[in-house]
PDB file of C-alpha atoms and ligand atoms in Angstrom:
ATOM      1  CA  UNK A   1      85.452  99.758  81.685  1.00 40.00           C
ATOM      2  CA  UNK A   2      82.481  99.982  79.712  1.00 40.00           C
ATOM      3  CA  UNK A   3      79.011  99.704  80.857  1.00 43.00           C
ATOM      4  CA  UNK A   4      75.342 100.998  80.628  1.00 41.00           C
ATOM      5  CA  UNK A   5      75.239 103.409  83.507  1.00 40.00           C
ATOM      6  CA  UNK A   6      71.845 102.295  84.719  1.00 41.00           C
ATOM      7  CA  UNK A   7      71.652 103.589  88.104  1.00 44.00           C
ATOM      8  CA  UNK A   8      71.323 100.410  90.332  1.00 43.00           C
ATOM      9  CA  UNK A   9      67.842  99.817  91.996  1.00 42.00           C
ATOM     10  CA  UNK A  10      66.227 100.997  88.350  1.00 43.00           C
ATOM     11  CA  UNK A  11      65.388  99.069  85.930  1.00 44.00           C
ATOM     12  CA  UNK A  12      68.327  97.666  83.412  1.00 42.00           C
ATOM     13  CA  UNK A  13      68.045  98.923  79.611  1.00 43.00           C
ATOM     14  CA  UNK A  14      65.937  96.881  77.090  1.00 43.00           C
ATOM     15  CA  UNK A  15      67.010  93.480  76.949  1.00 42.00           C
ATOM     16  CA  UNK A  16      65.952  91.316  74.033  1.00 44.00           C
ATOM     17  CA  UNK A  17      64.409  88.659  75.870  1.00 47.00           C
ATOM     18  CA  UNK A  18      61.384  89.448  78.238  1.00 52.00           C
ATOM     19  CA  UNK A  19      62.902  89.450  81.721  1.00 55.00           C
ATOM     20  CA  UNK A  20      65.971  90.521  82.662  1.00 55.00           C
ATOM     21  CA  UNK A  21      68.770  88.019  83.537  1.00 58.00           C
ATOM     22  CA  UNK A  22      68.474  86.322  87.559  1.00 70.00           C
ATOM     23  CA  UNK A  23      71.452  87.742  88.864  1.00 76.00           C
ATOM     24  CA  UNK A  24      73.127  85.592  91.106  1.00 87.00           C
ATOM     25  CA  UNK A  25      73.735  85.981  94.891  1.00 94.00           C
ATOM     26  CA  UNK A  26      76.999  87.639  94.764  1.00 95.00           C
ATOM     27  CA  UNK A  27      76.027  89.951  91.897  1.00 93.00           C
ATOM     28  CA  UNK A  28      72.878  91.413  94.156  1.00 94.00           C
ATOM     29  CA  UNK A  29      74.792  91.473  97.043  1.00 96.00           C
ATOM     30  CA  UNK A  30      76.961  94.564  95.213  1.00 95.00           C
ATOM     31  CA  UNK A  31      74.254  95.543  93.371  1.00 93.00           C
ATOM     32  CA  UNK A  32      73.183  96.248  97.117  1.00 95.00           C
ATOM     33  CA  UNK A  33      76.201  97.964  98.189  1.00 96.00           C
ATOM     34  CA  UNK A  34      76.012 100.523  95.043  1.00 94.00           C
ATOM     35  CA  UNK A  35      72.832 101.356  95.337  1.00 95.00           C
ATOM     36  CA  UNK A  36      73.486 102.033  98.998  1.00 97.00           C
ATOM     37  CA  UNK A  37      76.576 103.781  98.446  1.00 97.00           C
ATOM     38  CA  UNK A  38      74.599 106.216  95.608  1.00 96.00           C
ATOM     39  CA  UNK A  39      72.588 106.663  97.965  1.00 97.00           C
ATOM     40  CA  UNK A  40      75.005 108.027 100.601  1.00 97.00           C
ATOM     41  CA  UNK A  41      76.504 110.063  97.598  1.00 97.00           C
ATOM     42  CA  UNK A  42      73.507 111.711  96.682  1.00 96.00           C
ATOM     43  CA  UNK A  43      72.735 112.759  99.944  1.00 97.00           C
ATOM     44  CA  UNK A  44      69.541 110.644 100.571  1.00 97.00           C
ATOM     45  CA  UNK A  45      70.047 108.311 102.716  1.00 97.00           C
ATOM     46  CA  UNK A  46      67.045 105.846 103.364  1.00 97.00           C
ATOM     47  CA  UNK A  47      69.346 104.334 107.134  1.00 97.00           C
ATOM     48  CA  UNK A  48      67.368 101.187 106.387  1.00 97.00           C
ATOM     49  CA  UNK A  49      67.359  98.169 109.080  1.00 97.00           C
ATOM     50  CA  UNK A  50      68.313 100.759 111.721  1.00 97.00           C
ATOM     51  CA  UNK A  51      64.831 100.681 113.663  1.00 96.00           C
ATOM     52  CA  UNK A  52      64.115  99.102 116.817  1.00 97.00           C
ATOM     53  CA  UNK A  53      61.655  96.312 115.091  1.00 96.00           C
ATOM     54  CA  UNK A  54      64.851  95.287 112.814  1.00 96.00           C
ATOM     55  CA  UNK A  55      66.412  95.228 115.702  1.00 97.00           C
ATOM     56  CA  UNK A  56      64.896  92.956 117.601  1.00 96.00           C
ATOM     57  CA  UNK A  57      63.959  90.685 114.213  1.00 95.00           C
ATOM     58  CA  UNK A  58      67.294  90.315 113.597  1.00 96.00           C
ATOM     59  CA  UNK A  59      68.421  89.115 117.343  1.00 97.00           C
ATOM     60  CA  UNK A  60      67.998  85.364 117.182  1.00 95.00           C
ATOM     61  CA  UNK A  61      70.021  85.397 114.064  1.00 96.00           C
ATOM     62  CA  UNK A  62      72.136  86.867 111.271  1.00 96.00           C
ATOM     63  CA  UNK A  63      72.801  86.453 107.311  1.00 96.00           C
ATOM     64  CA  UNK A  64      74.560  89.753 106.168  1.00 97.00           C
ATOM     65  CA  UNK A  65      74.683  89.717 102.410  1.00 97.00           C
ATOM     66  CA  UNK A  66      78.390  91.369 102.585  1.00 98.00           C
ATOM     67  CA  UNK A  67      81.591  91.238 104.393  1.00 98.00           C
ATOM     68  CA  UNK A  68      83.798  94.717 104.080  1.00 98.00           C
ATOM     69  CA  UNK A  69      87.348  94.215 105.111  1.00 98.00           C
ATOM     70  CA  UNK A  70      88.009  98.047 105.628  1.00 98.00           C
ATOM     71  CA  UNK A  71      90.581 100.306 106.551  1.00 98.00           C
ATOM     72  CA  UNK A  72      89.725 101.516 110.428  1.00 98.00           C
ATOM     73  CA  UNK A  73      89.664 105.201 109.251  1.00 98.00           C
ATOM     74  CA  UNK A  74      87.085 106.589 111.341  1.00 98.00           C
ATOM     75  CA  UNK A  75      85.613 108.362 108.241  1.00 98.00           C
ATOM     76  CA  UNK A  76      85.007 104.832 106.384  1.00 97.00           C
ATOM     77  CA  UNK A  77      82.456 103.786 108.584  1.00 97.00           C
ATOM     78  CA  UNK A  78      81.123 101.148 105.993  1.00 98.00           C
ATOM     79  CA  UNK A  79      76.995 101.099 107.485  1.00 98.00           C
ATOM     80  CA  UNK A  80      76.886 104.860 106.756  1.00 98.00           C
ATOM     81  CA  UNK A  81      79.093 105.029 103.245  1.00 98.00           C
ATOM     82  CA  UNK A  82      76.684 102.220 101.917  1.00 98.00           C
ATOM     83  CA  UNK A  83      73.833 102.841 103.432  1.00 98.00           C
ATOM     84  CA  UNK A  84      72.795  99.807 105.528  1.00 98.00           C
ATOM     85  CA  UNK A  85      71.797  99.094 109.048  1.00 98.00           C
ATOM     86  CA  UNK A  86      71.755  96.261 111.410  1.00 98.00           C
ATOM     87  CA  UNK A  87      72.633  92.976 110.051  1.00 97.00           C
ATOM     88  CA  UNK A  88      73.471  93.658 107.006  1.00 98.00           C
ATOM     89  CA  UNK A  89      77.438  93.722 106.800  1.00 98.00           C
ATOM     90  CA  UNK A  90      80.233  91.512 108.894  1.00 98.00           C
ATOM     91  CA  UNK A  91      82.244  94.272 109.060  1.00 98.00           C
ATOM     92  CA  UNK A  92      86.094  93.403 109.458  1.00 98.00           C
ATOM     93  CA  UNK A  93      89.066  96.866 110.204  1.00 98.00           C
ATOM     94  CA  UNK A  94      92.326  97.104 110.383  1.00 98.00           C
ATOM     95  CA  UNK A  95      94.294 100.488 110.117  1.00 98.00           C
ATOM     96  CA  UNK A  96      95.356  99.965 106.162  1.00 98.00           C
ATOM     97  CA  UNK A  97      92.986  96.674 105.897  1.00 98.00           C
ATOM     98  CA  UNK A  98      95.760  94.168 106.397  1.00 97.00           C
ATOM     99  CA  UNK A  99      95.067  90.253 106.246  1.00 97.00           C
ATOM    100  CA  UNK A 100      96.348  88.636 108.846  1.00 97.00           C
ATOM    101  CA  UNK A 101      95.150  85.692 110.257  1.00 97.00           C
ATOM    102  CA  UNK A 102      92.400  86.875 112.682  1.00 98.00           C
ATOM    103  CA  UNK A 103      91.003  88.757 109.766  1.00 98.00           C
ATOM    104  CA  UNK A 104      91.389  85.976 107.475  1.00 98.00           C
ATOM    105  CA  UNK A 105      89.522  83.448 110.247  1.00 98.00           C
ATOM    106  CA  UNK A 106      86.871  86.169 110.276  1.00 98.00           C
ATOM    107  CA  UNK A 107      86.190  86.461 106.581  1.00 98.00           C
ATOM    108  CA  UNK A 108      85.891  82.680 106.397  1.00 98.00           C
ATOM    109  CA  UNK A 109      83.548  82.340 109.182  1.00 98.00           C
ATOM    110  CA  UNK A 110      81.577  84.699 107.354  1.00 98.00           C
ATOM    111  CA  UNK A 111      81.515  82.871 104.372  1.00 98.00           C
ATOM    112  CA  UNK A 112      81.749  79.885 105.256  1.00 97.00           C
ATOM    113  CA  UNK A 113      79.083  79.770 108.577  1.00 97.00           C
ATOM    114  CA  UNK A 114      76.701  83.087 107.949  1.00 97.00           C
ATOM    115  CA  UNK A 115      76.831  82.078 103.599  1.00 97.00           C
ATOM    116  CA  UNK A 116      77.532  85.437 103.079  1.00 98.00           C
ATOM    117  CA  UNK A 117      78.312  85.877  99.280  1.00 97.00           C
ATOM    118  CA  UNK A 118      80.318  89.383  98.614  1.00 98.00           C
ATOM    119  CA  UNK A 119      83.877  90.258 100.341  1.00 98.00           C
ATOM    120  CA  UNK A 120      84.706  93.771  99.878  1.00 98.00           C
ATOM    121  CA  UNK A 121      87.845  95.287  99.978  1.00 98.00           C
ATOM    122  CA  UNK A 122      87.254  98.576 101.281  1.00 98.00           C
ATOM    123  CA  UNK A 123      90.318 101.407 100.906  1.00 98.00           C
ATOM    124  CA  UNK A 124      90.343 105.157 100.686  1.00 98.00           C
ATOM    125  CA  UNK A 125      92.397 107.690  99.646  1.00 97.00           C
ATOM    126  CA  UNK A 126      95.062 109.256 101.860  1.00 95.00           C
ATOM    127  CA  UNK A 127      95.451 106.451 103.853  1.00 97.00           C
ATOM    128  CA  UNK A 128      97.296 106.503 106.854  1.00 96.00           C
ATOM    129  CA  UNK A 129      98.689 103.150 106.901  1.00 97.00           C
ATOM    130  CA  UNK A 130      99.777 103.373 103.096  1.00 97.00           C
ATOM    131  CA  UNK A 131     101.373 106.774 103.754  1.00 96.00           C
ATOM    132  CA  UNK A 132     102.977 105.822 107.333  1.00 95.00           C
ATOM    133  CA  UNK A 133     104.738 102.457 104.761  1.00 96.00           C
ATOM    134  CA  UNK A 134     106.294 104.615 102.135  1.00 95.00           C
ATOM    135  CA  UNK A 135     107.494 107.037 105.073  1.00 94.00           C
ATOM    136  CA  UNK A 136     109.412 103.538 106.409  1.00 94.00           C
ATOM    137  CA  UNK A 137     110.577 102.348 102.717  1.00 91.00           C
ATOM    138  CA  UNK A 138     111.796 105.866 102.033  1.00 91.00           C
ATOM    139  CA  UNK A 139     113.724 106.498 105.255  1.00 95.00           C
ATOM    140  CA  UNK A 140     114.231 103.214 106.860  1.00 92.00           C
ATOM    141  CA  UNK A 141     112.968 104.150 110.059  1.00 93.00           C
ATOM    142  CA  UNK A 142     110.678 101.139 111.721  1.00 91.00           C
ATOM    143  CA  UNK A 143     107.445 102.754 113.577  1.00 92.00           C
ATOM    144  CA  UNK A 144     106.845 102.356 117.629  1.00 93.00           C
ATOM    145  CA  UNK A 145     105.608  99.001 119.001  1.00 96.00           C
ATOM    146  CA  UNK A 146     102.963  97.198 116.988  1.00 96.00           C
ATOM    147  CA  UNK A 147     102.241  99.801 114.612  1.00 95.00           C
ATOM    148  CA  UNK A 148     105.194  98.115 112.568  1.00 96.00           C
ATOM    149  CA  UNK A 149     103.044  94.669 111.991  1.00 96.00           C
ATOM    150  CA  UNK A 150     100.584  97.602 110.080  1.00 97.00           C
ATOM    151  CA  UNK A 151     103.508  98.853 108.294  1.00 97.00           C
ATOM    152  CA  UNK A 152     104.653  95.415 107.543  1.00 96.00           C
ATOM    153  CA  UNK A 153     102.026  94.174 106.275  1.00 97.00           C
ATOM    154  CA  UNK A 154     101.217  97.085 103.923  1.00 97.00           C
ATOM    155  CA  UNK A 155     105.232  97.271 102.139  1.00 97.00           C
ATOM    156  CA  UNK A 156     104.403  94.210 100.010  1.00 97.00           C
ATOM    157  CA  UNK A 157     101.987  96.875  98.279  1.00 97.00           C
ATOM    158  CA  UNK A 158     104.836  99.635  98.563  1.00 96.00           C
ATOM    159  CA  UNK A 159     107.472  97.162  96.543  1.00 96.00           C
ATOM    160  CA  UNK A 160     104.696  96.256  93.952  1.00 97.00           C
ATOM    161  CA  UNK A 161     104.007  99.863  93.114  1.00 96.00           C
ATOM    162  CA  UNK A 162     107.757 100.815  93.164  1.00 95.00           C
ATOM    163  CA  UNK A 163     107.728  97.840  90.519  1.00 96.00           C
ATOM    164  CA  UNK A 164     105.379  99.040  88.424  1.00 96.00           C
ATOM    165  CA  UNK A 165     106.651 102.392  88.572  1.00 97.00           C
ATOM    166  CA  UNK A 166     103.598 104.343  90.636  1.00 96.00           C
ATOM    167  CA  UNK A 167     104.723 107.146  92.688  1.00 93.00           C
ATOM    168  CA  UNK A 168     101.434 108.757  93.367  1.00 93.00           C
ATOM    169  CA  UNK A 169      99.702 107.792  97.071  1.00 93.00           C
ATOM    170  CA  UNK A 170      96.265 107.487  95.466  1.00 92.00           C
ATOM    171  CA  UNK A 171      97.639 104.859  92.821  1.00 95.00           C
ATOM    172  CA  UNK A 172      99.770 102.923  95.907  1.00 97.00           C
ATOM    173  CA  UNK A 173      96.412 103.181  97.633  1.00 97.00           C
ATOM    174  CA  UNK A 174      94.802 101.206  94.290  1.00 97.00           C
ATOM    175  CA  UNK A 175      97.382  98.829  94.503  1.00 97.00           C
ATOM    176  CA  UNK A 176      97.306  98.373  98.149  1.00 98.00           C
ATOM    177  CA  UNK A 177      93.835  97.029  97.623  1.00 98.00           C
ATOM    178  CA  UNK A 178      93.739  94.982  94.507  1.00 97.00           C
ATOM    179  CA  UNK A 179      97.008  93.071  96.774  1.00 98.00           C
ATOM    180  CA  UNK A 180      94.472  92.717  99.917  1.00 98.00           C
ATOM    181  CA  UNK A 181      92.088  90.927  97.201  1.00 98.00           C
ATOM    182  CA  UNK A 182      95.006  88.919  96.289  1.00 98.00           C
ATOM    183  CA  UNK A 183      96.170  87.894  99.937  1.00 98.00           C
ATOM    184  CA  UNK A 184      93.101  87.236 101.285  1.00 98.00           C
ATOM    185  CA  UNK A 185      92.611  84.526  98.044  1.00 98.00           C
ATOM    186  CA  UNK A 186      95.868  83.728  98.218  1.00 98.00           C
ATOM    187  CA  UNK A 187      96.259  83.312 102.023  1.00 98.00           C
ATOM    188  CA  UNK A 188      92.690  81.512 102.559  1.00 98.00           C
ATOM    189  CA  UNK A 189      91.787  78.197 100.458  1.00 98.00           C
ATOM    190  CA  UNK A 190      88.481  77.991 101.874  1.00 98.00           C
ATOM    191  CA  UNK A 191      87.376  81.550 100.335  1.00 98.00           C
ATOM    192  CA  UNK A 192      89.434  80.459  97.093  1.00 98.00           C
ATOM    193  CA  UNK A 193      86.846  77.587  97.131  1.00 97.00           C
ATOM    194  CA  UNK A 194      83.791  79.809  97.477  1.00 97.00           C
ATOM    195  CA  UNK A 195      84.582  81.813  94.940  1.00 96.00           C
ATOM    196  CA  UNK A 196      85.478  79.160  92.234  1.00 96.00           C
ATOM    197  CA  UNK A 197      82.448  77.126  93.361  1.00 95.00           C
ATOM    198  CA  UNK A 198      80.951  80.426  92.203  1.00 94.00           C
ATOM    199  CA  UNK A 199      79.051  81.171  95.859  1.00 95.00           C
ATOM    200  CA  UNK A 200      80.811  84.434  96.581  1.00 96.00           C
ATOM    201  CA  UNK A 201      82.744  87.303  94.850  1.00 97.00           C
ATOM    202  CA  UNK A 202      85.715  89.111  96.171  1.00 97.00           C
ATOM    203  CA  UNK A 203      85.407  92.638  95.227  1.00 97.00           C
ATOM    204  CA  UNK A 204      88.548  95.487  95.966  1.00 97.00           C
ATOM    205  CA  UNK A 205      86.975  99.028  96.085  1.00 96.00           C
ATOM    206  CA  UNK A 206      88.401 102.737  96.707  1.00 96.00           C
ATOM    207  CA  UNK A 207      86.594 105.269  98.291  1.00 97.00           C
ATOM    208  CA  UNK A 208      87.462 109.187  98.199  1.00 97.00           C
ATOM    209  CA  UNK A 209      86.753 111.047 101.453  1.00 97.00           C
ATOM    210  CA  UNK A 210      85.476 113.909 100.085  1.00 97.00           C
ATOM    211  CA  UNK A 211      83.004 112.653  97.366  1.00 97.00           C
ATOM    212  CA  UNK A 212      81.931 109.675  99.396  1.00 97.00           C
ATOM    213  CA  UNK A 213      81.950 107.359  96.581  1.00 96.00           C
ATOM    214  CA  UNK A 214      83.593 103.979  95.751  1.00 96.00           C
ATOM    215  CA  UNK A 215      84.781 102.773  92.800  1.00 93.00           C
ATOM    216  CA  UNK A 216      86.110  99.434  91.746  1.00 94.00           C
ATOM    217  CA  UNK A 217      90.218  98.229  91.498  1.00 93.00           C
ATOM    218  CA  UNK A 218      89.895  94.691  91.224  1.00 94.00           C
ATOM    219  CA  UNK A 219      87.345  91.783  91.281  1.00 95.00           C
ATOM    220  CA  UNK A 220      87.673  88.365  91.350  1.00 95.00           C
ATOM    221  CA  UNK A 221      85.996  86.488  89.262  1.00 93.00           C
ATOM    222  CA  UNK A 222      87.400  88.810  86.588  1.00 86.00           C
ATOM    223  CA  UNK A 223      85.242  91.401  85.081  1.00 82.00           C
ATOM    224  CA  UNK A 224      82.338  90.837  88.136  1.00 87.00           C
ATOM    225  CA  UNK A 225      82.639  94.514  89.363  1.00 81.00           C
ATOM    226  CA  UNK A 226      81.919  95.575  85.686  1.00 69.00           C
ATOM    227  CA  UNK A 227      78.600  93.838  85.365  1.00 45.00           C
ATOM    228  CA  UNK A 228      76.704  95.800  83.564  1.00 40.00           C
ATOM    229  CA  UNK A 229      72.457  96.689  84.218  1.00 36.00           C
ATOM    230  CA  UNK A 230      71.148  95.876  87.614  1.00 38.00           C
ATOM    231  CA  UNK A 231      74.613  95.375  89.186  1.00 42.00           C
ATOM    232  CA  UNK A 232      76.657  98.180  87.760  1.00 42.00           C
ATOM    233  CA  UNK A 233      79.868  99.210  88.434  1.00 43.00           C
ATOM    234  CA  UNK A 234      80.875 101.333  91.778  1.00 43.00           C
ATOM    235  CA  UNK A 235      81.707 104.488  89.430  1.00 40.00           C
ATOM    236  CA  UNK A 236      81.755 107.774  90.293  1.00 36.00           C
ATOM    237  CA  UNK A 237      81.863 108.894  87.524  1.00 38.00           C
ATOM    238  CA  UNK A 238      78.076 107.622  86.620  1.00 38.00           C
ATOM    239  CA  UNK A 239      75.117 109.693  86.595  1.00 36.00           C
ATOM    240  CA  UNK A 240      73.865 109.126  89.920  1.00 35.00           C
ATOM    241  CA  UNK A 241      77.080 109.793  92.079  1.00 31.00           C
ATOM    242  CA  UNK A 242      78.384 113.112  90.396  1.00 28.00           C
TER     243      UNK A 242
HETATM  244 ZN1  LIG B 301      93.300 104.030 105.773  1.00 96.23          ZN
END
């Protein structure tokens, strides 16, 4: 994917006209989210909307410019990775960000209620969930209790990468998340709606423990998590996040 690799937050190269593009609400919503997530990667934090004045300004009422439908891995905590505080993100976990119908309900209330205008798909590497679903399609044996609606839930991904021939957990893990984008616009007309009415983005994004960044797997409207200048693309590769 090619693109400028403008840091976000700094100005976008030269542009022939005299201003730069408006970008719209879904495109500065993840321009928000990189620039949080550099942030985090770079080691300097700003915690912003984390002080006891935000706090309290933010009581009667709420408009968070994202929702993150994460895995529950207790080192994906999405306010720290992307560098936001209080109000900011409708934060949605499952173990292996499955999209059932309680998550789906809360994504559209989101959307739908608060306006919010970005969904983000948020997965990681060595996932749990994803690992504890190949252990069931490769032995057979079904998990305790409820843990099996997690595994459940994540084999569709398991059978799509056996399809298209990917062994590796990392690239099960990619395709784990770019078929959460797809459920959750395939299971929920309303956000379907959103999206082609062009009000919100859905936006499927890895992160890697140990680097702390995110990069994107799949986007829909296609090609929005490439936008190049202010937006930029989640890429670790880029300047600012090595
Ligand atoms: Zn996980």
């Amino acid at each position: 994917m090619s693109h400028s690799g403008t840091p976000a937050g700094q100005p976008g190269p030269q542009r022939t006209t005299d201003r730069a593009p408006a970008l719209s609400e879904p495109a500065r919503a993840y321009a928000e989210l990189v620039a949080g997530n550099r942030r985090f990667v770079g080691g300097a934090p700003r915690h912003p909307n984390q002080d006891a004045g935000h706090r309290a300004a933010v009581a009667d009422g709420q408009h968070p410019f994202a929702v993150i439908v994460g895995c529950s891995d207790s080192r994906l905590a999405a306010e720290i990775i992307f560098d936001r505080g209080l109000g900011d993100l409708f934060v949605v976990r499952t173990a292996g960000h499955t999209a059932g119908p309680e998550v789906l309900g809360s994504v559209e209330y989101a959307v739908t209620v608060l306006g919010t205008p970005l969904v983000v798909v948020l997965g990681h590497d060595s996932c749990g969930a994803v690992q504890a679903a190949r252990e069931v399609a490769t032995t057979g044996t079904q998990p305790q209790g409820h843990l099996r609606a997690v595994v459940d839930a994540v084999l569709p991904s398991l059978r799509r990468a056996e399809a298209e021939g990917v062994q590796d957990i990392d690239g099960i893990v990619d395709i784990h998340i770019a078929q959460t984008v797809e459920t959750l616009l395939g299971q929920s007309p309303v956000l379907a709606d959103e999206v082609a009415q062009g009000r919100c983005a859905v936006v499927g994004v890895s992160y890697r423990l140990a680097a702390g960044a995110v990069r994107p797997v799949a986007a829909v409207p296609a090609g929005f998590a490439t936008l190049d200048g202010e937006a930029g693309p989640l890429d670790p590769a880029a300047p600012a996040a090595a």
